[in-house]
CSV table of C-alpha atoms in Angstrom, one decimal:
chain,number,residue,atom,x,y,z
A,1,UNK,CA,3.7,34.0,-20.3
A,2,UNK,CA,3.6,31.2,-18.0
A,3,UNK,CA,5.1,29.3,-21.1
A,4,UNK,CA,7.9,31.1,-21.4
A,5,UNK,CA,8.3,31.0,-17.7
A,6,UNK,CA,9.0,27.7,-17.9
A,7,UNK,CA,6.2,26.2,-16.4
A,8,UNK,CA,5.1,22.7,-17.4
A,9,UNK,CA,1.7,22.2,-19.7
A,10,UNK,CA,-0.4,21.6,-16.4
A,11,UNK,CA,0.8,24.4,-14.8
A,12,UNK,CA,0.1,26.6,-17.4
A,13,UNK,CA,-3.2,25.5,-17.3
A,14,UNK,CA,-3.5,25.8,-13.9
A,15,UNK,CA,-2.0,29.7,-14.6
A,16,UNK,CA,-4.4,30.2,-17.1
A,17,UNK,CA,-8.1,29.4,-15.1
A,18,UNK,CA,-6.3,31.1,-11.9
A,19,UNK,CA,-5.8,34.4,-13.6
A,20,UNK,CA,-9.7,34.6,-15.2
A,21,UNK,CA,-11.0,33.8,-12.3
A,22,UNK,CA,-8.8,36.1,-10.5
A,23,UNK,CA,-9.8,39.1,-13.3
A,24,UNK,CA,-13.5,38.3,-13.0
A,25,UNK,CA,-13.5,38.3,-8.8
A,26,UNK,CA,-11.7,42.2,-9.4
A,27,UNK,CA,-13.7,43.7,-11.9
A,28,UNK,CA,-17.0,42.2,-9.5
A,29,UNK,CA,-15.5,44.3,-6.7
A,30,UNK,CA,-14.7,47.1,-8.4
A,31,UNK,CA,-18.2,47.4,-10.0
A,32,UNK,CA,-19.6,47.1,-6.3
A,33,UNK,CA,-17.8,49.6,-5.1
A,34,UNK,CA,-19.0,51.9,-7.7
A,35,UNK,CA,-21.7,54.5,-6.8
A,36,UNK,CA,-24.5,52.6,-8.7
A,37,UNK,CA,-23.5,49.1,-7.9
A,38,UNK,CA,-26.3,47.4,-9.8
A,39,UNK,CA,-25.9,48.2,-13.1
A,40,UNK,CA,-22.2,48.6,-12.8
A,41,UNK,CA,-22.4,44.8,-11.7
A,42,UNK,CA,-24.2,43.2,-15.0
A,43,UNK,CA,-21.4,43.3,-17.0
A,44,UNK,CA,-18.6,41.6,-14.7
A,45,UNK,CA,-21.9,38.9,-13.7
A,46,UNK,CA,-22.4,38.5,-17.4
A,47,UNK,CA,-18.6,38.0,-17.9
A,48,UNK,CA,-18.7,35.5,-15.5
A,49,UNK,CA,-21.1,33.5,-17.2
A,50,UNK,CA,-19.1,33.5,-20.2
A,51,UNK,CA,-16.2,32.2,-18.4
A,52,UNK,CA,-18.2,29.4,-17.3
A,53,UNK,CA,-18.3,28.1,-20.4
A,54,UNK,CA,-15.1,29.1,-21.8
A,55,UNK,CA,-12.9,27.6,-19.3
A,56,UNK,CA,-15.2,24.6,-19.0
A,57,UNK,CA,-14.3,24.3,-22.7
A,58,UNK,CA,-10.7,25.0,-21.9
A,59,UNK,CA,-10.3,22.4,-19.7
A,60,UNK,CA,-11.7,19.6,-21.4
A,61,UNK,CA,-9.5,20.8,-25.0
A,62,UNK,CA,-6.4,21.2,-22.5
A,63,UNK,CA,-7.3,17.5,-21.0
A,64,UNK,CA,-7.8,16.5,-24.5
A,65,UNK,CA,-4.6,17.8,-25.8
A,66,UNK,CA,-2.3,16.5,-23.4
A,67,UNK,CA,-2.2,19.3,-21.5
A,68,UNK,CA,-3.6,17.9,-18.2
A,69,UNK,CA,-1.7,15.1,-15.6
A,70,UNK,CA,-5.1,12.8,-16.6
A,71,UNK,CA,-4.5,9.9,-19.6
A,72,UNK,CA,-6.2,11.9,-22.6
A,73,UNK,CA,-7.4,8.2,-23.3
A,74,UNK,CA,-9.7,7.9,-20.0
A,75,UNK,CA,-13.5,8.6,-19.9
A,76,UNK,CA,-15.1,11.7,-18.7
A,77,UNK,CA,-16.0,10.3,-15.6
A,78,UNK,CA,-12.8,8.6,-14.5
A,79,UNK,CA,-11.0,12.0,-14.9
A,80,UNK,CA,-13.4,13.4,-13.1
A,81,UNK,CA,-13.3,11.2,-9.9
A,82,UNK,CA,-9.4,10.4,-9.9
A,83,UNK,CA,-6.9,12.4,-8.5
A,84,UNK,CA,-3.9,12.5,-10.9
A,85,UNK,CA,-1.7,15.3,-9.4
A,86,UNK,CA,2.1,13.6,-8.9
A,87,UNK,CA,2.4,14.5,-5.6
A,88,UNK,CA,-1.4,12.5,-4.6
A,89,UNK,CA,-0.1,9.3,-7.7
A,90,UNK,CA,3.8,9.4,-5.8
A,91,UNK,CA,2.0,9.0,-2.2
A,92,UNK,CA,-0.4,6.5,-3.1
A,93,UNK,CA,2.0,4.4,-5.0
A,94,UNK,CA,4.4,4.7,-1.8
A,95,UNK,CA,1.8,3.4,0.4
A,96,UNK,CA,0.9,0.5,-2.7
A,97,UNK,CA,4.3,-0.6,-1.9
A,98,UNK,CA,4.3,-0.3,1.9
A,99,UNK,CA,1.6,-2.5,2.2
A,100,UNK,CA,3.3,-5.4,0.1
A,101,UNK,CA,6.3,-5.2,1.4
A,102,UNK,CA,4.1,-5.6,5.0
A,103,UNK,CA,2.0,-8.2,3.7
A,104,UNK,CA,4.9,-10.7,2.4
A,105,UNK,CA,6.9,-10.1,5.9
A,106,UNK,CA,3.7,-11.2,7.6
A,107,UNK,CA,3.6,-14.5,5.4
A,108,UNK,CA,7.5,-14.7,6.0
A,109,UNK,CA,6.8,-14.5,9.6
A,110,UNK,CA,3.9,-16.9,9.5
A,111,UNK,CA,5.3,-19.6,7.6
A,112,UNK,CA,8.6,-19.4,9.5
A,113,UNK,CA,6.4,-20.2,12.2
A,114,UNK,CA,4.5,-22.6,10.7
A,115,UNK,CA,7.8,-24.6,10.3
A,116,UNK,CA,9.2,-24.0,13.9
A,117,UNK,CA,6.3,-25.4,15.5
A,118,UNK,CA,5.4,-27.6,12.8
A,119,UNK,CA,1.7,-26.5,13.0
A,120,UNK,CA,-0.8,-27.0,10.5
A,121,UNK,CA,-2.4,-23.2,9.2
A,122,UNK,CA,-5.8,-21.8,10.3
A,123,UNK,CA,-8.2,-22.8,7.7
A,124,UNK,CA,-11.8,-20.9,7.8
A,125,UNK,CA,-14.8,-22.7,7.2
A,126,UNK,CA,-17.7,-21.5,4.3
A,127,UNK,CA,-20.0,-19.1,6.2
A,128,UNK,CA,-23.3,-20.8,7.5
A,129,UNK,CA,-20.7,-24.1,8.3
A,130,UNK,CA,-19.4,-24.2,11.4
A,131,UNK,CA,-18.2,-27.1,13.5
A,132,UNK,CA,-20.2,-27.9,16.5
A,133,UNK,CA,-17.3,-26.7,18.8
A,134,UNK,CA,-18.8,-22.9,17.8
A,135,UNK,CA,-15.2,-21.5,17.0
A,136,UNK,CA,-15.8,-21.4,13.1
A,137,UNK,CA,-13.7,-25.3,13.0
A,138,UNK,CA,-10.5,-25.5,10.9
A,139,UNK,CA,-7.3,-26.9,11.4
A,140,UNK,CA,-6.0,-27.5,14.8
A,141,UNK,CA,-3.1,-25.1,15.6
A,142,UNK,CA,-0.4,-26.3,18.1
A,143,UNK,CA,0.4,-29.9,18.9
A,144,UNK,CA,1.7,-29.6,22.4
């Protein structure tokens, strides 16, 4: 139904575990509100076991299939521990470009003063080096 809804493939996924889990959390309350909510329970808890492994094979023949935001090409594990939902990939490639577009105006800016003041740049000694001034050594900066 989602389908014809026109939902996309990962949203139909996303349909699809959202309404068994949905059916399995109803028919657990229903069987506890029964008057012998023991035994009423086994068969919605043994449900829910199924499900467990139903959806878990769902999910990775969904991902598998194209079906998924995650590359069908990755490994296990990177899908796993990477967040491919558009809204997280949009953000974090907005912030990607952000920070180089900061970083070359900070060499801009540097370098612009570099040539003004006809300076020579900052240079950093290898750690466990270290002039005996104590300041880490380097180019001198300023002239004046």
């Amino acid at each position: 139904m989602s389908w014809a809804a026109g939902l996309t493939k990962p949203q139909c996924m996303s349909v699809g575990i959202e309404t068994c889990y949905q059916n399995t959390a109803l028919a657990l309350s229903v069987a506890l509100a029964s008057p012998s909510p023991a035994r009423a329970a086994a068969v919605p808890v043994f449900y829910q076991a199924v499900q467990v492994v139903c959806l878990l094979t769902f999910s990775l023949v969904s991902w598998k299939s194209g079906w998924t935001y995650a590359p069908a090409e990755i490994s296990l594990w990177r899908m796993i521990v990477t967040n491919y939902q558009p809204f997280f990939m949009q953000e974090t490639e907005l912030v990607t470009q952000e920070l180089e577009k900061t970083a070359k105006m900070v060499k801009a800016a540097e370098e612009a003063l570099m040539s003004k003041r006809n300076l020579v740049p900052f240079q950093r000694q290898p750690s466990g080096g270290g002039g005996s001034d104590g300041g880490g050594g380097g180019g001198e900066v300023g002239g004046e």
